[in-house]
PDB file of C-alpha atoms in Angstrom:
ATOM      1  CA  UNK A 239       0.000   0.000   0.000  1.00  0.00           C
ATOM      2  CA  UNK A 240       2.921   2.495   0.396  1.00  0.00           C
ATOM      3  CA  UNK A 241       4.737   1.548  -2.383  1.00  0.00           C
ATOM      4  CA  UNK A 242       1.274   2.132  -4.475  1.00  0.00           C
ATOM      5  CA  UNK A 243       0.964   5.666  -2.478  1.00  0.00           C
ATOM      6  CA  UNK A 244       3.914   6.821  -3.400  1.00  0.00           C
ATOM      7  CA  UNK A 245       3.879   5.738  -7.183  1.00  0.00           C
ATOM      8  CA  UNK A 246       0.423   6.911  -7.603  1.00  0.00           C
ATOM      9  CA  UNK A 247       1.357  10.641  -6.451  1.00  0.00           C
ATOM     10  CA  UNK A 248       4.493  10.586  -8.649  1.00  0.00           C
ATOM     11  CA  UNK A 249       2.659   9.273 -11.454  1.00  0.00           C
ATOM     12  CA  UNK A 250      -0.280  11.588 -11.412  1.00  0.00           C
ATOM     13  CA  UNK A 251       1.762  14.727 -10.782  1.00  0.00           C
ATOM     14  CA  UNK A 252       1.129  14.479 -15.272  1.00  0.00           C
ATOM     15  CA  UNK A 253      -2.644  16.081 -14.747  1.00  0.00           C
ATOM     16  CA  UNK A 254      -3.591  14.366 -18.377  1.00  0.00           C
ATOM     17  CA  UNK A 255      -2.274  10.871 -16.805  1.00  0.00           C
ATOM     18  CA  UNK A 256      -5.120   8.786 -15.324  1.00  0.00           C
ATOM     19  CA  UNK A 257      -5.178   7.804 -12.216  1.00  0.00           C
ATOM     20  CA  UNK A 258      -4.577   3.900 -11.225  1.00  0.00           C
ATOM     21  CA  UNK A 259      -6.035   2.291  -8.489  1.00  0.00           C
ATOM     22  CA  UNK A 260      -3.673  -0.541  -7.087  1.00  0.00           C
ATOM     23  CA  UNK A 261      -5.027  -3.263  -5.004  1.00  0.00           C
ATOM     24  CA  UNK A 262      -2.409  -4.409  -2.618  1.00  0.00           C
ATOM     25  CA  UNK A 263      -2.638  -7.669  -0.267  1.00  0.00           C
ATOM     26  CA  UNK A 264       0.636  -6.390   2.027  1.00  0.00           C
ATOM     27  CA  UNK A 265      -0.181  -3.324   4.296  1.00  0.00           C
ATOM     28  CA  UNK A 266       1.870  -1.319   6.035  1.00  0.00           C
ATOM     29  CA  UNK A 267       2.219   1.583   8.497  1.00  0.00           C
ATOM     30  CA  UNK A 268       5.601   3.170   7.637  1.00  0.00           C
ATOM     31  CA  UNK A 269       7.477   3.418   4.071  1.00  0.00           C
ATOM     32  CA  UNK A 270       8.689   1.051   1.556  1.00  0.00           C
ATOM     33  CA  UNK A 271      10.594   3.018  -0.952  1.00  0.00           C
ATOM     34  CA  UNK A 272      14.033   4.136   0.372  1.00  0.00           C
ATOM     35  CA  UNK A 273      15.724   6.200  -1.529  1.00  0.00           C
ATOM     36  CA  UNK A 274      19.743   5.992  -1.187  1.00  0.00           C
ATOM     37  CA  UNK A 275      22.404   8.704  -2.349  1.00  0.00           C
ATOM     38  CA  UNK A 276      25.630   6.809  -3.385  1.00  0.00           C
ATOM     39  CA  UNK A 277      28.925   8.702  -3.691  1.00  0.00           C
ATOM     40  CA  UNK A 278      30.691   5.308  -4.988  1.00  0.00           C
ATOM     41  CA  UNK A 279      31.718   5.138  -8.723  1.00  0.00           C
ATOM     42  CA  UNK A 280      31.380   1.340  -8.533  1.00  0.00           C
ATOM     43  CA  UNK A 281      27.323   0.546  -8.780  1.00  0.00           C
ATOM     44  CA  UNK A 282      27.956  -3.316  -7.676  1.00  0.00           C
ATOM     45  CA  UNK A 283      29.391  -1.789  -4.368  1.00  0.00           C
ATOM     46  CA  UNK A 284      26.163   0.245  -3.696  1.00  0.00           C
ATOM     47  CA  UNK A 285      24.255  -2.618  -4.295  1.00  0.00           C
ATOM     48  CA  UNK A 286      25.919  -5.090  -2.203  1.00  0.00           C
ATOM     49  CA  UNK A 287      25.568  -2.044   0.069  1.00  0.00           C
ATOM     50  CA  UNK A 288      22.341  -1.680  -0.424  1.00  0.00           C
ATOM     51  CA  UNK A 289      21.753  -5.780   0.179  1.00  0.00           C
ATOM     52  CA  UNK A 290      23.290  -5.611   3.849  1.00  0.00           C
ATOM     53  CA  UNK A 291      20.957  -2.528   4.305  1.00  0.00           C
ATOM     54  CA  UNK A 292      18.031  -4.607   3.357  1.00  0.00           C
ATOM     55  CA  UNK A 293      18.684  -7.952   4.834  1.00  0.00           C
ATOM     56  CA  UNK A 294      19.907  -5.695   7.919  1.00  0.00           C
ATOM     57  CA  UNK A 295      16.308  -3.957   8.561  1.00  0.00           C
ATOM     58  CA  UNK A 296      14.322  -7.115   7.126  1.00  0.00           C
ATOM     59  CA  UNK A 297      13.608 -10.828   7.271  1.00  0.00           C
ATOM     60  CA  UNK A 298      14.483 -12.223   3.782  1.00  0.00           C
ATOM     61  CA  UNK A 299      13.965 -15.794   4.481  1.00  0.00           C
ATOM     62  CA  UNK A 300      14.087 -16.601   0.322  1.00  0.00           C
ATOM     63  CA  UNK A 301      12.276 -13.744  -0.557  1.00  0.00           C
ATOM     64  CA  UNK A 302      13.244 -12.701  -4.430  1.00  0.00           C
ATOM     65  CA  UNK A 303      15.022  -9.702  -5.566  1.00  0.00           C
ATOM     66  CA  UNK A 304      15.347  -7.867  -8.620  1.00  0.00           C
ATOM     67  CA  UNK A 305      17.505  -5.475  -9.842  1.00  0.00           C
ATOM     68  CA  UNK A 306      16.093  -3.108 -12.758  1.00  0.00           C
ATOM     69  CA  UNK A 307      18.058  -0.552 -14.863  1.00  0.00           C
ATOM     70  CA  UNK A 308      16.912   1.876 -17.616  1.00  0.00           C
ATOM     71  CA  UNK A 309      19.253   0.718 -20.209  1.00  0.00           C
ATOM     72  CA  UNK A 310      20.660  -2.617 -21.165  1.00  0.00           C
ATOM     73  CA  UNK A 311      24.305  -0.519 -21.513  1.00  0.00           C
ATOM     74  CA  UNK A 312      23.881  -0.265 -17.174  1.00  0.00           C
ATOM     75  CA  UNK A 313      23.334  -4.035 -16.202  1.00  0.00           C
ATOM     76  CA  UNK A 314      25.764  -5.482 -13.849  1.00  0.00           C
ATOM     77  CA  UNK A 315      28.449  -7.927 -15.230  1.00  0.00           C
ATOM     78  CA  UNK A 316      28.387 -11.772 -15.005  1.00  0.00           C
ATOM     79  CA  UNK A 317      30.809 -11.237 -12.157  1.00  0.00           C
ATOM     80  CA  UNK A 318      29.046  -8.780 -10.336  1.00  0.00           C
ATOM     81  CA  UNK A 319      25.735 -10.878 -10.714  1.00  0.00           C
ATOM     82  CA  UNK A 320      27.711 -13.476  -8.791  1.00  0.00           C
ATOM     83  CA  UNK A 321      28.819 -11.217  -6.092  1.00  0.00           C
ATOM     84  CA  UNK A 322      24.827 -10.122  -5.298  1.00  0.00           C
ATOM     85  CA  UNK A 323      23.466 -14.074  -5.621  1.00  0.00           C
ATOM     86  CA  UNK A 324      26.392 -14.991  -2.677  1.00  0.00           C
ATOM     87  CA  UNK A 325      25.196 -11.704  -0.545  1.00  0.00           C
ATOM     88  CA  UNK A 326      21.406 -12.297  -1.196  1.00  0.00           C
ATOM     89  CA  UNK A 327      19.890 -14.831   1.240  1.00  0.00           C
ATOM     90  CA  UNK A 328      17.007 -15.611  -1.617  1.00  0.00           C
ATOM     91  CA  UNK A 329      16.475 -16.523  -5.451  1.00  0.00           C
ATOM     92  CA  UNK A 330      18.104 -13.269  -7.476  1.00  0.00           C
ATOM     93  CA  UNK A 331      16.047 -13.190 -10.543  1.00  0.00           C
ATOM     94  CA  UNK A 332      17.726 -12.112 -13.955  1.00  0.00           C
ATOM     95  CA  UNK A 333      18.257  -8.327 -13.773  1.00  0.00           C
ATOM     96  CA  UNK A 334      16.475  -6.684 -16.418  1.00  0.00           C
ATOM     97  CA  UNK A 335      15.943  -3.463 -17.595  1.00  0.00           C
ATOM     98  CA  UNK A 336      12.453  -1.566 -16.462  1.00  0.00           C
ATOM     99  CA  UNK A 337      10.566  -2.161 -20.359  1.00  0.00           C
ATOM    100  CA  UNK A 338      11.310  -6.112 -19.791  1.00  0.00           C
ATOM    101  CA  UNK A 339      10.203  -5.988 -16.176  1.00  0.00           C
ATOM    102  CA  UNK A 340       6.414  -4.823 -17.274  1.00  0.00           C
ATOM    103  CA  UNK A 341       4.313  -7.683 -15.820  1.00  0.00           C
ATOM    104  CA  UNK A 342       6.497  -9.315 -13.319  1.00  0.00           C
ATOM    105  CA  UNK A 343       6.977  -8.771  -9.534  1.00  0.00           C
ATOM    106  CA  UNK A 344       9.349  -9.365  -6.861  1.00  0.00           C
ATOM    107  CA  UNK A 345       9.119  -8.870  -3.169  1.00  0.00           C
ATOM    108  CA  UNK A 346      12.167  -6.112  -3.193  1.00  0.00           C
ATOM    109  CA  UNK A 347      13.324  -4.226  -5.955  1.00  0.00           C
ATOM    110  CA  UNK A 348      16.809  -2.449  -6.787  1.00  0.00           C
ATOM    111  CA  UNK A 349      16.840   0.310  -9.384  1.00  0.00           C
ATOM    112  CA  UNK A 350      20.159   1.794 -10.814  1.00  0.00           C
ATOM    113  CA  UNK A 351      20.295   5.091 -13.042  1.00  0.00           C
ATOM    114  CA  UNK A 352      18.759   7.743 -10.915  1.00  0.00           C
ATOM    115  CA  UNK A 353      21.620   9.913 -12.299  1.00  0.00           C
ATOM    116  CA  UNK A 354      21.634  13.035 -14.532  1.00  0.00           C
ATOM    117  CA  UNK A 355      23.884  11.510 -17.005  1.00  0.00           C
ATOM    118  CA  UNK A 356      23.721  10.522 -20.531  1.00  0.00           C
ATOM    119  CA  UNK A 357      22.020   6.803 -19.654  1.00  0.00           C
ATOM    120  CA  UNK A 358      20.398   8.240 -16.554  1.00  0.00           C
ATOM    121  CA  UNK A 359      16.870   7.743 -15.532  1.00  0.00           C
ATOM    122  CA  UNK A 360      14.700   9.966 -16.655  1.00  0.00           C
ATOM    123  CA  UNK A 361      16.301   9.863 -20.438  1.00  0.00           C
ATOM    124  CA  UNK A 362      17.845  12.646 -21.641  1.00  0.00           C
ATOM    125  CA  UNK A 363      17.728  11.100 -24.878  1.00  0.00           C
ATOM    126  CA  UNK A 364      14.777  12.687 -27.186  1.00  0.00           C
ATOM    127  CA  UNK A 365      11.615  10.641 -27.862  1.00  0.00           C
ATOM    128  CA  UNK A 366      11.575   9.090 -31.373  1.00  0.00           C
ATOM    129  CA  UNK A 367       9.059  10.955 -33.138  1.00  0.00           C
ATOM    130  CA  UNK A 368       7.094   7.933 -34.503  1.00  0.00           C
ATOM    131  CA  UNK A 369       6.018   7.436 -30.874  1.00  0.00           C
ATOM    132  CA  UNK A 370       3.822  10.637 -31.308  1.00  0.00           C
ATOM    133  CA  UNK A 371       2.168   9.443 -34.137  1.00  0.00           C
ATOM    134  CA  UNK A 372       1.025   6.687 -32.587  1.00  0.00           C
ATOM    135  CA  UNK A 373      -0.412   8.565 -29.039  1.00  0.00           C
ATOM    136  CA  UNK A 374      -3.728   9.621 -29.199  1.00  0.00           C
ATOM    137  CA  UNK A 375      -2.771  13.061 -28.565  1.00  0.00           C
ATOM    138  CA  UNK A 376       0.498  14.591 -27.663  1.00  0.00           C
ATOM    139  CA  UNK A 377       1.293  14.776 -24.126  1.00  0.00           C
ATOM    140  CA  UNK A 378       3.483  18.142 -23.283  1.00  0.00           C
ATOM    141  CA  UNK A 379       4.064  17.421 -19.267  1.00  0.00           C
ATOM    142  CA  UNK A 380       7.648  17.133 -19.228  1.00  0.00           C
ATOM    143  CA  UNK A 381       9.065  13.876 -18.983  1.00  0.00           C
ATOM    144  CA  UNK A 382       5.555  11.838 -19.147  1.00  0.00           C
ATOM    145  CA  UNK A 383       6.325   8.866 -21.122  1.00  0.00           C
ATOM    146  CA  UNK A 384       9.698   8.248 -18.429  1.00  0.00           C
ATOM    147  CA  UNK A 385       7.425   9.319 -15.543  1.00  0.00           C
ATOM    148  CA  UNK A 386       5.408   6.146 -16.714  1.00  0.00           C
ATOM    149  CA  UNK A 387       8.131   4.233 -16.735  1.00  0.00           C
ATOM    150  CA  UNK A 388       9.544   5.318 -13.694  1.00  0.00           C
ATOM    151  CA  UNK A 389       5.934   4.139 -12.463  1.00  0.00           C
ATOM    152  CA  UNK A 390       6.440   0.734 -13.861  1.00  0.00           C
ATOM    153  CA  UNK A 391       9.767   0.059 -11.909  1.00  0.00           C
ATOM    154  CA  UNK A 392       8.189   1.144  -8.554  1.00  0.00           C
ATOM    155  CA  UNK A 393       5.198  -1.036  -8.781  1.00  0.00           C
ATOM    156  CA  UNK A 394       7.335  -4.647  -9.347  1.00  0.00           C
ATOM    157  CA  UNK A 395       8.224  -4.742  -5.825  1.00  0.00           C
ATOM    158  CA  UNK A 396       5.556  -6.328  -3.531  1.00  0.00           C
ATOM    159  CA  UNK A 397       7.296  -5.513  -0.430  1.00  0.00           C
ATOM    160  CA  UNK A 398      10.163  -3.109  -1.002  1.00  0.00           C
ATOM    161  CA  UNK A 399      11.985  -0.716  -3.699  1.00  0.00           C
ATOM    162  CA  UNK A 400      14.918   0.670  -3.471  1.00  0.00           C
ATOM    163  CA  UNK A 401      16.376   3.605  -5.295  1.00  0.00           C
ATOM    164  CA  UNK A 402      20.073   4.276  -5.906  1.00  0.00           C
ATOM    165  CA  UNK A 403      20.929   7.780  -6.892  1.00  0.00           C
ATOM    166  CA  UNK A 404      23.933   9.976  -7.398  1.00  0.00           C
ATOM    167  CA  UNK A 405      24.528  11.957  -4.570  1.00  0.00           C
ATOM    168  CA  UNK A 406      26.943  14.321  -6.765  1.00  0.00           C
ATOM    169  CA  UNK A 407      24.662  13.926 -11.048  1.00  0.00           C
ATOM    170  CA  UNK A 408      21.016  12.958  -9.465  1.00  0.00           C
ATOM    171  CA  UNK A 409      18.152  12.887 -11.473  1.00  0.00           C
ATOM    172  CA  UNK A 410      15.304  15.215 -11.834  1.00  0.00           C
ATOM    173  CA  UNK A 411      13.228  11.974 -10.217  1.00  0.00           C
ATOM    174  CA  UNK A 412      15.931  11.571  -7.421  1.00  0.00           C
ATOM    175  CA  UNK A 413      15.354  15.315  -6.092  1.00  0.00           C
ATOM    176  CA  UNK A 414      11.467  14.874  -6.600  1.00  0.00           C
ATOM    177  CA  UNK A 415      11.015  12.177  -4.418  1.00  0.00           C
ATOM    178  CA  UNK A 416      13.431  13.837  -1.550  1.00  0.00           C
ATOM    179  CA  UNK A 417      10.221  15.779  -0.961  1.00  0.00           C
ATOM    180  CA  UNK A 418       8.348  14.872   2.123  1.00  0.00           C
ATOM    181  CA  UNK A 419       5.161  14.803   0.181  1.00  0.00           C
ATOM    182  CA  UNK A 420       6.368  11.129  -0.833  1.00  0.00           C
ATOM    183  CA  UNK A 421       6.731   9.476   2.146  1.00  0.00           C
ATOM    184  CA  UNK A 422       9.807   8.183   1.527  1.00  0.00           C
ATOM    185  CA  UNK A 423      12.988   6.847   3.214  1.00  0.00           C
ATOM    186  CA  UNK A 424      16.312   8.448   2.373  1.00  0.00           C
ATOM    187  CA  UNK A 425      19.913   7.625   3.329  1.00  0.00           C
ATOM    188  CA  UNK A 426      23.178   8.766   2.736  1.00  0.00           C
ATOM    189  CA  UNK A 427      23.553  12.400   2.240  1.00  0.00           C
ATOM    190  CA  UNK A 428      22.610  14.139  -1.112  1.00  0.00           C
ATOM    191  CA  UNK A 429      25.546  16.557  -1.842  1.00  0.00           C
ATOM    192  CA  UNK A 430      24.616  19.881  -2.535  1.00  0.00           C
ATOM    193  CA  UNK A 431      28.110  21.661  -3.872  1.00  0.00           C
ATOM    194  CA  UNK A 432      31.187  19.894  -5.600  1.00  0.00           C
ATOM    195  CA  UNK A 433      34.381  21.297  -4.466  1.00  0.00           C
ATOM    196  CA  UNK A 434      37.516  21.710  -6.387  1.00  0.00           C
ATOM    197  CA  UNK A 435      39.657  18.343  -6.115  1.00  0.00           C
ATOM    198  CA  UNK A 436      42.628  20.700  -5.740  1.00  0.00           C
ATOM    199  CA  UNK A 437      41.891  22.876  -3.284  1.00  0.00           C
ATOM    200  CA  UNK A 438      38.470  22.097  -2.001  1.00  0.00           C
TER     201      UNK A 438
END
């Protein structure tokens, strides 16, 4: 119910999007999206990070995870993949990005991207304009169709989802959902100047 809360107030911030009523057989008093600002370069680190944090604050007992990404291009290696199975005390399904993941569930979620870089989540990267042709009318809210999206990958986690974002490039969504009007859970601190690396 409070992952549904908070998806349904980010979705519907688009006034032209229509509103979804989720049904949800898990309820809960306090939060279940966390949102966590990385500083780390290495992405498998924050998610083995982000692993103890979860198995640290919850009983797993072979409860699935997935991990989601915007872009094929930000998957974890074969290595990496390896690294999360050992830490995770439950079946790891096959990471996918968040267009493959329409129509399938886990009980906690991991999504990468929420950076303001080139393969960051929302897309920088300029609809294709076929996609307009096929809409029944244009939508002009920024970022709708990745708003949707961003939808999608909050609602395939039945009991948890869990956000990484760059503390130093975060995305337009990442500073969004900071706002208490969410209801979310953030850790880590969100970095609000970058110093010089010579002089600081």
């Amino acid at each position: 119910n409070q992952i549904a809360k908070t998806s349904s107030k980010f979705v519907t911030k688009n006034p032209s999007q229509i509103i979804k009523a989720l049904r949800t057989p898990i309820q809960k008093d306090d939060p279940q999206v966390f949102l966590h600002w990385t500083e780390s370069a290495d992405t498998s680190e924050s998610v083995l990070k982000t692993i103890e944090l979860i198995q640290g604050i919850n009983t797993i007992s072979d409860r699935s995870l997935q991990i989601l990404t915007r872009y094929n291009r930000s998957k974890l290696s074969d290595v990496e993949m390896l690294r999360v199975k050992e830490a995770w005390n439950g079946p790891v399904m096959r990471q996918r990005t968040i267009h493959a993941s329409k129509g399938l569930e886990a009980d906690f979620v991991i999504l990468l991207d929420l950076n303001s870089e080139h393969n960051g989540f929302p897309s920088s990267r300029e609809n294709d304009p076929i996609l307009n042709l096929v809409l029944s009318k244009p939508d002009d809210f920024p970022d709708s169709e990745e708003r949707r999206l961003f939808y999608v990958s909050l609602t395939r986690a039945k009991e948890q989802t869990h956000l990484l974002a760059n503390s130093r490039h975060p995305s337009s969504f990442a500073e969004e959902l900071q706002h208490s009007e969410y209801n979310i859970i953030a850790t880590g601190m969100r970095e609000t100047k970058l110093k010089c690396p010579s002089c600081s």
